[in-house]
Amino acid sequence: MKYVIALDQGTTSTRAVLFDKAGRIASSFGREIPQIYPAPGLVEHDPEELFFSSLRSVQRAMEIAGAKACDIAAIGITNQRETTLVWDRATGKPVCNAIVWQCRRTAERCSELARDGYTPLIRKKTGLIPDPYFSATKLEWVLNNIAGARECAERGELLFGTVDTYLIWRLTGGRVFATDYTNAARTMLFNIHTLGWDEELLKLFGVPRAMLPEVKPCGGDFGFTDSEFFGGEIPIRGVAGDQQAALFGHLCEAPGDAKNTYGTGCFLLMNSGEVCPEADGLLTTLAACVSGKPQYALEGSVFIGGAAVQWLRDGLGIISSAAETEELAERVKDSANLYFVPAFNGLGAPYWDGSACGILSGITRGARREHIVRAVLEGIAYRVNDVLRAMERASGVQITRLAVDGGASANDFLMRFQADISGCAVVRPAITEATSLGAAYIAGLSCGFWKDMGEVRGCKDIEKTFVPEMTEAERAGKLEGWRHAVKKARA
């Protein structure tokens, strides 16, 4: 066995990556996913496109590497979380398009749940809050709005799954109907303490139990792919939601280990071990692990990360590319007391203030393009720091190391400022495909491709570590200015 395959089915693209025994990328192939917007605030995907893009990506990645099915030890699947699919048990035909995690069609239903006092119940059982982000209200919407869906579901004729479940079902020819703990934990139907579907929540959302997949550990046995797809059967031995896979890919195994993905937004997760902490302003979820014994994680989302840089380019027109921001920020010694709060669509964790608006605070006649660019990059780091501090308060563990990935992690200025303002080391790996790497590690450890975590750690290669150099006094002064700016944004 020469390779492990990571199949990464994301929101905007699907990618397959072959990793060798040394944890290096042997080949990869990806393709974009068309986005469907039926109306403002609604986002959908074609389920057939999700499957066929996955099938084609794996086939092409194998072709590029000259690999056959007998060369592949296992497939690990990682996926966009919370996206909801419902399909016919007998025919495999979806009853409607997949409802994407970004879709806001159930916003009013979630507000109703909060008004009716269900937030504490949902929070206690799932670690989540009522929000259209999660799967439960999407599934409820399908059952209530697609003709005949509820009747068929109650007869046991329909199946529900997140993207991982749908892909497993299709890849195994309908022989395996399963998900893993990390994806189940994002449905708002799964009790993260008992590790089972919660009857009280199923009743609340009117979901028949027969629709739901079996829930397995991330490193469980998810069957074999149908031999017709890849010229032979390949075991599926790893499944994890994308953010949990990235946490595992960074080898954040110990309580207090944290990672941040700098994408359009920023997604932070911190391993909290076997303890499931209470956390104001944060979500509690299940972390990926291969032991079968659950581990928990704190999660916080920053809505606007790289999107702020896109705004500089497409909205203001003051940069021509994201790469230009690093050089512009370095031209000036500071941001001239400018603070940029990237609250274009409210503030996420730990504030959860949907009424907040983005502001550029402290403008004087001396403010130049370089100062604005620098302030925007600093604003991203400040927001990440807000979440890190909330994680420390909730866990009682000081964060000394932040693993990073995502497009903006390539910006040395941003990474240096993140280390300075957060007072912790920022570690950028040589392979920033942390999500794919995590899926590969889980599958490879589960099937024996790598014998243990010690061997996996030997594959890890750090490209650069940024250590804090800012004085405590300087950091305190900057953070005080940031707190004032956030108050203005929330006013």
Short mmCIF file of C-alpha atoms in Angstrom, two decimals:
data_model
loop_
_atom_site.label_atom_id
_atom_site.label_comp_id
_atom_site.label_asym_id
_atom_site.label_seq_id
_atom_site.Cartn_x
_atom_site.Cartn_y
_atom_site.Cartn_z
CA MET A 1 0.00 0.00 0.00
CA LYS A 2 1.55 3.27 -1.17
CA TYR A 3 -1.05 5.95 -0.46
CA VAL A 4 -3.95 7.22 1.61
CA ILE A 5 -6.55 9.36 -0.16
CA ALA A 6 -8.19 12.38 1.42
CA LEU A 7 -11.49 13.34 -0.21
CA ASP A 8 -12.27 16.93 0.78
CA GLN A 9 -15.77 17.93 -0.30
CA GLY A 10 -16.01 21.65 0.48
CA THR A 11 -18.50 24.44 -0.06
CA THR A 12 -16.99 25.85 -3.24
CA SER A 13 -14.90 22.91 -4.49
CA THR A 14 -14.16 19.22 -4.18
CA ARG A 15 -10.57 17.98 -3.97
CA ALA A 16 -8.86 14.62 -3.68
CA VAL A 17 -5.28 14.40 -2.37
CA LEU A 18 -3.01 11.34 -2.32
CA PHE A 19 -0.56 11.29 0.59
CA ASP A 20 2.41 8.94 0.78
CA LYS A 21 3.90 7.26 3.85
CA ALA A 22 6.01 10.35 4.63
CA GLY A 23 2.90 12.56 4.68
CA ARG A 24 3.84 14.24 1.40
CA ILE A 25 1.38 15.07 -1.36
CA ALA A 26 1.84 12.63 -4.22
CA SER A 27 -0.94 14.08 -6.38
CA SER A 28 -4.13 16.07 -6.13
CA PHE A 29 -7.07 17.08 -8.27
CA GLY A 30 -10.02 19.38 -7.64
CA ARG A 31 -12.98 20.99 -9.30
CA GLU A 32 -15.30 23.83 -8.38
CA ILE A 33 -18.87 23.31 -7.15
CA PRO A 34 -21.59 25.49 -8.72
CA GLN A 35 -23.50 27.55 -6.16
CA ILE A 36 -27.29 27.77 -6.48
CA TYR A 37 -29.04 30.90 -5.13
CA PRO A 38 -32.83 30.49 -5.53
CA ALA A 39 -33.46 33.77 -3.66
CA PRO A 40 -31.54 36.22 -1.45
CA GLY A 41 -30.22 34.38 1.61
CA LEU A 42 -30.88 30.92 0.15
CA VAL A 43 -27.96 28.67 -0.86
CA GLU A 44 -28.18 25.20 -2.40
CA HIS A 45 -26.04 22.55 -4.09
CA ASP A 46 -26.94 19.87 -6.62
CA PRO A 47 -26.44 16.54 -4.77
CA GLU A 48 -25.43 14.81 -7.99
CA GLU A 49 -22.67 17.38 -8.47
CA LEU A 50 -21.40 16.72 -4.95
CA PHE A 51 -21.13 13.02 -5.72
CA PHE A 52 -19.78 13.17 -9.26
CA SER A 53 -17.22 15.85 -8.44
CA SER A 54 -16.01 13.60 -5.61
CA LEU A 55 -15.88 10.56 -7.87
CA ARG A 56 -14.02 12.40 -10.61
CA SER A 57 -11.56 14.06 -8.23
CA VAL A 58 -10.49 10.73 -6.73
CA GLN A 59 -10.24 9.09 -10.16
CA ARG A 60 -8.08 11.89 -11.59
CA ALA A 61 -5.83 12.12 -8.53
CA MET A 62 -5.21 8.37 -8.82
CA GLU A 63 -4.50 8.70 -12.55
CA ILE A 64 -2.01 11.53 -11.98
CA ALA A 65 -0.12 9.42 -9.42
CA GLY A 66 -0.39 6.27 -11.57
CA ALA A 67 -2.13 4.58 -8.64
CA LYS A 68 -4.49 1.62 -8.73
CA ALA A 69 -7.03 0.60 -6.11
CA CYS A 70 -4.59 -1.97 -4.73
CA ASP A 71 -2.12 0.89 -4.02
CA ILE A 72 -4.60 2.73 -1.75
CA ALA A 73 -4.69 1.78 1.93
CA ALA A 74 -7.84 3.76 2.67
CA ILE A 75 -9.95 6.81 1.89
CA GLY A 76 -10.60 9.52 4.48
CA ILE A 77 -13.56 11.83 3.90
CA THR A 78 -13.82 15.40 5.17
CA ASN A 79 -16.66 17.70 4.27
CA GLN A 80 -18.53 20.97 4.55
CA ARG A 81 -20.52 20.57 7.72
CA GLU A 82 -24.24 21.09 8.43
CA THR A 83 -25.28 20.97 4.74
CA THR A 84 -28.47 18.89 4.62
CA LEU A 85 -29.52 16.19 2.14
CA VAL A 86 -32.63 14.00 2.02
CA TRP A 87 -32.98 11.15 -0.47
CA ASP A 88 -35.13 8.12 -1.28
CA ARG A 89 -33.94 4.93 0.40
CA ALA A 90 -34.91 2.72 -2.57
CA THR A 91 -33.94 4.84 -5.58
CA GLY A 92 -31.22 7.11 -4.12
CA LYS A 93 -32.92 10.11 -5.71
CA PRO A 94 -32.73 13.33 -3.62
CA VAL A 95 -36.09 14.91 -2.83
CA CYS A 96 -34.61 18.40 -3.36
CA ASN A 97 -31.28 20.19 -3.66
CA ALA A 98 -28.88 20.05 -0.75
CA ILE A 99 -29.50 22.98 1.63
CA VAL A 100 -26.09 24.50 2.31
CA TRP A 101 -24.88 25.48 5.78
CA GLN A 102 -24.85 29.16 4.70
CA CYS A 103 -28.58 29.14 3.86
CA ARG A 104 -30.72 31.39 6.07
CA ARG A 105 -34.19 30.10 5.10
CA THR A 106 -34.90 28.92 8.64
CA ALA A 107 -33.83 32.11 10.43
CA GLU A 108 -37.36 32.89 11.61
CA ARG A 109 -37.83 29.35 12.92
CA CYS A 110 -34.62 29.69 14.95
CA SER A 111 -35.78 33.02 16.34
CA GLU A 112 -39.05 31.33 17.33
CA LEU A 113 -37.12 28.56 19.14
CA ALA A 114 -35.16 31.17 21.07
CA ARG A 115 -38.32 33.14 21.94
CA ASP A 116 -40.00 29.95 23.15
CA GLY A 117 -37.13 29.29 25.54
CA TYR A 118 -35.47 26.31 23.83
CA THR A 119 -31.94 27.77 23.76
CA PRO A 120 -30.83 26.33 27.14
CA LEU A 121 -32.14 22.86 26.24
CA ILE A 122 -30.43 22.83 22.85
CA ARG A 123 -27.24 24.25 24.31
CA LYS A 124 -27.13 21.70 27.13
CA LYS A 125 -27.60 18.69 24.87
CA THR A 126 -25.73 19.72 21.71
CA GLY A 127 -23.30 22.51 22.66
CA LEU A 128 -24.95 24.62 19.95
CA ILE A 129 -27.46 27.47 19.83
CA PRO A 130 -30.61 27.71 17.67
CA ASP A 131 -29.27 28.94 14.34
CA PRO A 132 -30.05 28.20 10.67
CA TYR A 133 -26.36 27.28 10.34
CA PHE A 134 -27.12 23.81 11.75
CA SER A 135 -28.97 20.92 10.12
CA ALA A 136 -32.05 20.36 12.30
CA THR A 137 -34.21 23.24 11.09
CA LYS A 138 -33.12 22.60 7.47
CA LEU A 139 -34.31 19.00 7.75
CA GLU A 140 -37.53 20.16 9.42
CA TRP A 141 -38.06 22.59 6.52
CA VAL A 142 -37.66 19.81 3.94
CA LEU A 143 -40.15 17.57 5.74
CA ASN A 144 -42.68 20.41 6.01
CA ASN A 145 -42.27 21.98 2.56
CA ILE A 146 -41.44 19.26 0.02
CA ALA A 147 -44.65 17.59 -1.13
CA GLY A 148 -45.08 14.13 0.40
CA ALA A 149 -41.73 14.22 2.21
CA ARG A 150 -43.08 13.89 5.74
CA GLU A 151 -45.39 11.02 4.88
CA CYS A 152 -42.57 9.17 3.07
CA ALA A 153 -40.18 9.81 5.97
CA GLU A 154 -42.63 8.44 8.52
CA ARG A 155 -42.97 5.27 6.40
CA GLY A 156 -39.19 4.87 6.54
CA GLU A 157 -38.70 5.61 2.84
CA LEU A 158 -36.40 8.66 3.15
CA LEU A 159 -32.87 9.05 4.50
CA PHE A 160 -31.18 12.15 5.93
CA GLY A 161 -27.51 12.90 5.99
CA THR A 162 -24.85 15.54 5.96
CA VAL A 163 -22.49 15.47 2.97
CA ASP A 164 -20.27 12.72 4.43
CA THR A 165 -23.23 10.38 4.89
CA TYR A 166 -24.47 10.96 1.36
CA LEU A 167 -21.03 10.33 -0.15
CA ILE A 168 -20.50 7.17 1.91
CA TRP A 169 -23.92 5.89 0.88
CA ARG A 170 -23.24 6.55 -2.81
CA LEU A 171 -19.62 5.34 -2.82
CA THR A 172 -20.57 2.05 -1.12
CA GLY A 173 -23.47 1.46 -3.49
CA GLY A 174 -26.02 2.09 -0.74
CA ARG A 175 -24.56 -0.59 1.55
CA VAL A 176 -23.44 1.78 4.34
CA PHE A 177 -25.63 4.46 5.92
CA ALA A 178 -23.46 6.14 8.54
CA THR A 179 -21.87 9.33 9.79
CA ASP A 180 -19.23 10.17 12.38
CA TYR A 181 -19.39 11.91 15.76
CA THR A 182 -18.07 15.27 14.48
CA ASN A 183 -20.67 15.65 11.73
CA ALA A 184 -23.51 14.32 13.89
CA ALA A 185 -22.55 16.92 16.51
CA ARG A 186 -23.37 19.72 14.03
CA THR A 187 -26.94 18.66 13.30
CA MET A 188 -28.55 20.05 16.51
CA LEU A 189 -30.14 16.59 16.90
CA PHE A 190 -27.21 14.73 18.51
CA ASN A 191 -26.49 14.64 22.23
CA ILE A 192 -22.74 15.18 22.58
CA HIS A 193 -22.76 13.76 26.13
CA THR A 194 -24.62 10.47 25.53
CA LEU A 195 -23.22 10.21 21.94
CA GLY A 196 -26.62 9.36 20.50
CA TRP A 197 -29.53 10.90 18.62
CA ASP A 198 -31.64 12.72 21.19
CA GLU A 199 -35.30 11.68 21.34
CA GLU A 200 -36.43 14.99 22.84
CA LEU A 201 -34.79 16.96 20.02
CA LEU A 202 -36.14 14.58 17.36
CA LYS A 203 -39.63 15.23 18.73
CA LEU A 204 -39.04 19.01 18.84
CA PHE A 205 -38.11 19.08 15.14
CA GLY A 206 -40.46 16.31 14.03
CA VAL A 207 -37.72 14.04 12.69
CA PRO A 208 -38.48 10.28 12.38
CA ARG A 209 -35.68 8.21 13.93
CA ALA A 210 -35.59 5.86 10.92
CA MET A 211 -34.20 8.67 8.74
CA LEU A 212 -31.00 9.00 10.73
CA PRO A 213 -27.68 7.29 10.02
CA GLU A 214 -25.63 5.11 12.36
CA VAL A 215 -23.05 7.23 14.19
CA LYS A 216 -19.48 5.90 14.38
CA PRO A 217 -16.12 7.15 15.68
CA CYS A 218 -14.10 9.15 13.13
CA GLY A 219 -11.76 6.21 12.60
CA GLY A 220 -14.53 3.64 12.26
CA ASP A 221 -15.17 1.15 9.48
CA PHE A 222 -17.35 2.87 6.88
CA GLY A 223 -17.30 -0.01 4.38
CA PHE A 224 -15.70 -0.32 0.96
CA THR A 225 -16.19 1.69 -2.20
CA ASP A 226 -17.99 -0.10 -5.00
CA SER A 227 -15.38 -1.78 -7.20
CA GLU A 228 -16.77 -0.17 -10.37
CA PHE A 229 -15.71 3.33 -9.28
CA PHE A 230 -11.94 2.96 -8.85
CA GLY A 231 -11.11 -0.41 -10.43
CA GLY A 232 -11.37 -2.25 -7.13
CA GLU A 233 -12.66 -1.86 -3.60
CA ILE A 234 -11.04 0.74 -1.31
CA PRO A 235 -11.86 0.88 2.42
CA ILE A 236 -13.33 4.10 3.83
CA ARG A 237 -11.69 4.36 7.26
CA GLY A 238 -11.83 8.02 8.27
CA VAL A 239 -14.57 10.65 8.39
CA ALA A 240 -14.57 14.10 10.00
CA GLY A 241 -16.14 17.51 9.45
CA ASP A 242 -13.73 19.94 7.81
CA GLN A 243 -12.85 22.06 10.84
CA GLN A 244 -12.33 19.05 13.11
CA ALA A 245 -10.23 17.41 10.39
CA ALA A 246 -8.05 20.53 10.25
CA LEU A 247 -7.58 20.44 14.05
CA PHE A 248 -6.43 16.82 13.74
CA GLY A 249 -4.27 17.64 10.71
CA HIS A 250 -2.39 20.16 12.84
CA LEU A 251 -1.91 17.40 15.47
CA CYS A 252 -3.70 19.48 18.09
CA GLU A 253 -4.14 16.47 20.35
CA ALA A 254 -3.72 17.96 23.84
CA PRO A 255 -6.10 20.22 25.79
CA GLY A 256 -5.29 23.81 24.94
CA ASP A 257 -3.98 23.04 21.44
CA ALA A 258 -5.68 25.43 19.03
CA LYS A 259 -5.85 26.11 15.30
CA ASN A 260 -7.24 28.86 13.12
CA THR A 261 -8.19 28.63 9.46
CA TYR A 262 -7.89 32.02 7.75
CA GLY A 263 -10.43 31.75 4.96
CA THR A 264 -13.26 34.04 3.89
CA GLY A 265 -14.00 33.97 7.61
CA CYS A 266 -11.87 32.54 10.40
CA PHE A 267 -12.64 29.24 12.09
CA LEU A 268 -11.00 28.58 15.43
CA LEU A 269 -11.05 25.30 17.32
CA MET A 270 -9.36 24.40 20.59
CA ASN A 271 -9.01 20.86 21.88
CA SER A 272 -10.51 20.61 25.37
CA GLY A 273 -9.76 16.91 25.87
CA GLU A 274 -12.29 14.69 27.61
CA VAL A 275 -13.87 17.67 29.39
CA CYS A 276 -16.90 19.30 27.80
CA PRO A 277 -16.67 22.93 29.00
CA GLU A 278 -19.45 25.47 29.37
CA ALA A 279 -18.56 28.44 27.19
CA ASP A 280 -20.26 31.82 26.88
CA GLY A 281 -20.02 33.11 23.33
CA LEU A 282 -18.53 29.88 21.98
CA LEU A 283 -19.86 26.57 20.71
CA THR A 284 -18.93 23.21 22.18
CA THR A 285 -18.53 20.34 19.76
CA LEU A 286 -16.87 16.95 19.37
CA ALA A 287 -13.27 16.80 18.16
CA ALA A 288 -11.89 14.23 15.72
CA CYS A 289 -9.97 11.35 17.28
CA VAL A 290 -9.10 7.76 16.38
CA SER A 291 -9.25 6.20 19.85
CA GLY A 292 -13.04 5.92 19.82
CA LYS A 293 -13.11 7.71 23.19
CA PRO A 294 -14.67 11.13 22.55
CA GLN A 295 -12.76 14.35 22.85
CA TYR A 296 -14.38 17.77 22.88
CA ALA A 297 -13.48 21.10 21.32
CA LEU A 298 -14.42 24.73 21.72
CA GLU A 299 -15.29 26.49 18.49
CA GLY A 300 -15.57 30.14 17.58
CA SER A 301 -16.25 31.71 14.21
CA VAL A 302 -15.13 35.11 12.93
CA PHE A 303 -17.50 35.97 10.09
CA ILE A 304 -15.10 38.21 8.17
CA GLY A 305 -11.45 37.30 7.62
CA GLY A 306 -10.11 37.18 4.08
CA ALA A 307 -13.37 38.80 2.94
CA ALA A 308 -12.07 42.09 4.38
CA VAL A 309 -9.06 41.89 2.06
CA GLN A 310 -11.42 41.16 -0.85
CA TRP A 311 -13.30 44.33 0.11
CA LEU A 312 -10.07 46.34 -0.14
CA ARG A 313 -9.61 44.98 -3.65
CA ASP A 314 -13.15 44.80 -5.04
CA GLY A 315 -14.99 47.36 -2.92
CA LEU A 316 -12.48 50.16 -2.40
CA GLY A 317 -10.13 49.33 -5.27
CA ILE A 318 -7.04 50.31 -3.25
CA ILE A 319 -5.19 47.02 -3.86
CA SER A 320 -4.95 44.86 -6.95
CA SER A 321 -4.31 41.54 -5.20
CA ALA A 322 -4.35 40.04 -1.71
CA ALA A 323 -0.61 39.39 -1.91
CA GLU A 324 -0.02 43.15 -2.17
CA THR A 325 -1.31 43.78 1.36
CA GLU A 326 1.79 42.43 3.10
CA GLU A 327 4.17 44.80 1.34
CA LEU A 328 1.84 47.80 1.83
CA ALA A 329 1.42 47.08 5.55
CA GLU A 330 5.20 46.86 5.99
CA ARG A 331 5.73 50.32 4.44
CA VAL A 332 4.47 52.08 7.58
CA LYS A 333 5.61 51.60 11.17
CA ASP A 334 2.06 51.38 12.54
CA SER A 335 -1.58 51.89 11.56
CA ALA A 336 -1.61 55.56 12.67
CA ASN A 337 -4.13 54.68 15.41
CA LEU A 338 -6.63 53.38 12.87
CA TYR A 339 -8.78 50.45 14.00
CA PHE A 340 -10.83 48.44 11.53
CA VAL A 341 -13.65 46.29 12.94
CA PRO A 342 -14.66 43.78 10.21
CA ALA A 343 -18.35 43.51 11.15
CA PHE A 344 -19.83 43.55 7.64
CA ASN A 345 -22.56 41.11 8.70
CA GLY A 346 -22.48 41.55 12.46
CA LEU A 347 -19.99 40.16 14.96
CA GLY A 348 -19.68 36.42 15.57
CA ALA A 349 -17.98 34.79 18.54
CA PRO A 350 -17.74 35.75 21.32
CA TYR A 351 -20.10 38.75 20.86
CA TRP A 352 -22.87 37.27 18.69
CA ASP A 353 -24.13 40.75 17.86
CA GLY A 354 -25.97 40.75 14.55
CA SER A 355 -26.62 44.50 14.76
CA ALA A 356 -22.92 45.49 14.82
CA CYS A 357 -21.58 47.17 11.70
CA GLY A 358 -18.10 47.45 10.25
CA ILE A 359 -16.19 50.64 11.06
CA LEU A 360 -12.83 52.28 10.41
CA SER A 361 -12.13 54.25 13.58
CA GLY A 362 -9.54 56.99 14.23
CA ILE A 363 -9.28 58.51 10.75
CA THR A 364 -7.18 61.67 10.51
CA ARG A 365 -5.91 63.73 7.58
CA GLY A 366 -2.62 61.81 7.81
CA ALA A 367 -4.22 58.41 7.13
CA ARG A 368 -2.95 56.86 3.88
CA ARG A 369 -3.72 53.77 1.86
CA GLU A 370 -0.95 51.85 3.64
CA HIS A 371 -2.42 52.65 7.06
CA ILE A 372 -5.87 51.45 5.99
CA VAL A 373 -4.46 48.20 4.59
CA ARG A 374 -2.47 47.62 7.76
CA ALA A 375 -5.50 48.35 9.94
CA VAL A 376 -7.58 45.82 8.00
CA LEU A 377 -4.99 43.07 8.49
CA GLU A 378 -4.67 43.99 12.16
CA GLY A 379 -8.47 43.92 12.50
CA ILE A 380 -8.51 40.27 11.40
CA ALA A 381 -5.89 39.43 14.05
CA TYR A 382 -7.77 41.34 16.76
CA ARG A 383 -10.96 39.38 16.03
CA VAL A 384 -9.05 36.08 16.20
CA ASN A 385 -7.58 37.21 19.50
CA ASP A 386 -11.10 37.93 20.85
CA VAL A 387 -11.98 34.26 20.31
CA LEU A 388 -8.68 32.95 21.73
CA ARG A 389 -9.21 34.90 24.94
CA ALA A 390 -12.78 33.56 25.23
CA MET A 391 -11.43 30.02 24.80
CA GLU A 392 -8.91 30.58 27.58
CA ARG A 393 -11.63 31.88 29.92
CA ALA A 394 -13.88 28.90 29.18
CA SER A 395 -11.19 26.22 29.48
CA GLY A 396 -8.90 27.70 32.11
CA VAL A 397 -5.98 26.76 29.84
CA GLN A 398 -3.54 29.35 28.48
CA ILE A 399 -3.01 29.10 24.73
CA THR A 400 0.71 29.24 23.97
CA ARG A 401 0.64 27.97 20.39
CA LEU A 402 -1.73 28.64 17.51
CA ALA A 403 -1.51 26.43 14.41
CA VAL A 404 -2.64 28.19 11.22
CA ASP A 405 -3.77 27.37 7.70
CA GLY A 406 -5.88 28.94 4.97
CA GLY A 407 -5.04 31.50 2.31
CA ALA A 408 -4.26 34.47 4.56
CA SER A 409 -1.87 32.39 6.67
CA ALA A 410 0.68 32.99 3.89
CA ASN A 411 0.79 36.70 4.87
CA ASP A 412 3.86 37.09 7.10
CA PHE A 413 2.79 40.50 8.42
CA LEU A 414 -0.59 39.16 9.56
CA MET A 415 1.01 36.12 11.21
CA ARG A 416 3.60 38.28 13.00
CA PHE A 417 0.93 40.66 14.28
CA GLN A 418 -1.24 37.73 15.36
CA ALA A 419 1.64 36.37 17.45
CA ASP A 420 2.28 39.81 18.95
CA ILE A 421 -1.29 40.74 19.82
CA SER A 422 -2.17 37.26 21.14
CA GLY A 423 1.09 36.70 22.99
CA CYS A 424 1.53 33.18 21.64
CA ALA A 425 3.59 31.38 19.00
CA VAL A 426 1.92 31.14 15.58
CA VAL A 427 2.98 27.99 13.73
CA ARG A 428 2.60 27.64 9.95
CA PRO A 429 3.16 24.11 8.61
CA ALA A 430 4.92 23.32 5.34
CA ILE A 431 1.73 21.65 4.09
CA THR A 432 -1.16 24.02 4.71
CA GLU A 433 -3.72 21.48 3.42
CA ALA A 434 -4.57 20.77 7.07
CA THR A 435 -8.13 19.61 6.37
CA SER A 436 -7.08 17.01 3.81
CA LEU A 437 -4.10 16.01 5.93
CA GLY A 438 -6.36 15.43 8.94
CA ALA A 439 -8.69 13.17 6.94
CA ALA A 440 -5.67 11.25 5.65
CA TYR A 441 -4.15 10.88 9.13
CA ILE A 442 -7.43 9.53 10.56
CA ALA A 443 -7.87 7.01 7.74
CA GLY A 444 -4.20 6.02 7.73
CA LEU A 445 -4.03 5.46 11.49
CA SER A 446 -7.29 3.50 11.46
CA CYS A 447 -6.15 1.06 8.78
CA GLY A 448 -2.55 0.69 9.99
CA PHE A 449 -0.91 2.67 7.18
CA TRP A 450 0.74 4.64 10.00
CA LYS A 451 1.24 2.53 13.11
CA ASP A 452 0.70 5.25 15.72
CA MET A 453 0.67 8.99 16.42
CA GLY A 454 4.42 8.93 16.92
CA GLU A 455 4.92 7.94 13.30
CA VAL A 456 2.44 10.60 12.16
CA ARG A 457 4.26 13.28 14.16
CA GLY A 458 7.40 12.33 12.27
CA CYS A 459 5.66 13.46 9.07
CA LYS A 460 4.98 16.93 10.42
CA ASP A 461 7.09 19.68 8.88
CA ILE A 462 6.90 23.25 10.19
CA GLU A 463 7.57 25.94 7.58
CA LYS A 464 7.78 28.91 9.95
CA THR A 465 7.08 29.86 13.57
CA PHE A 466 6.26 33.45 14.55
CA VAL A 467 6.98 34.35 18.17
CA PRO A 468 5.62 37.41 20.00
CA GLU A 469 8.00 40.38 20.22
CA MET A 470 5.61 43.12 21.34
CA THR A 471 5.96 44.35 24.92
CA GLU A 472 3.15 43.78 27.41
CA ALA A 473 2.61 47.54 27.71
CA GLU A 474 2.33 48.02 23.95
CA ARG A 475 -0.03 45.05 23.64
CA ALA A 476 -2.24 46.37 26.44
CA GLY A 477 -2.44 49.81 24.80
CA LYS A 478 -3.42 48.40 21.43
CA LEU A 479 -6.04 46.11 22.95
CA GLU A 480 -7.56 49.01 24.86
CA GLY A 481 -7.94 50.91 21.57
CA TRP A 482 -9.48 47.80 19.98
CA ARG A 483 -12.06 47.49 22.78
CA HIS A 484 -13.13 51.11 22.21
CA ALA A 485 -13.47 50.48 18.47
CA VAL A 486 -15.64 47.38 19.06
CA LYS A 487 -17.92 49.38 21.35
CA LYS A 488 -18.41 51.92 18.55
CA ALA A 489 -19.16 49.15 16.05
CA ARG A 490 -21.76 47.69 18.39
CA ALA A 491 -23.37 51.07 19.02
#
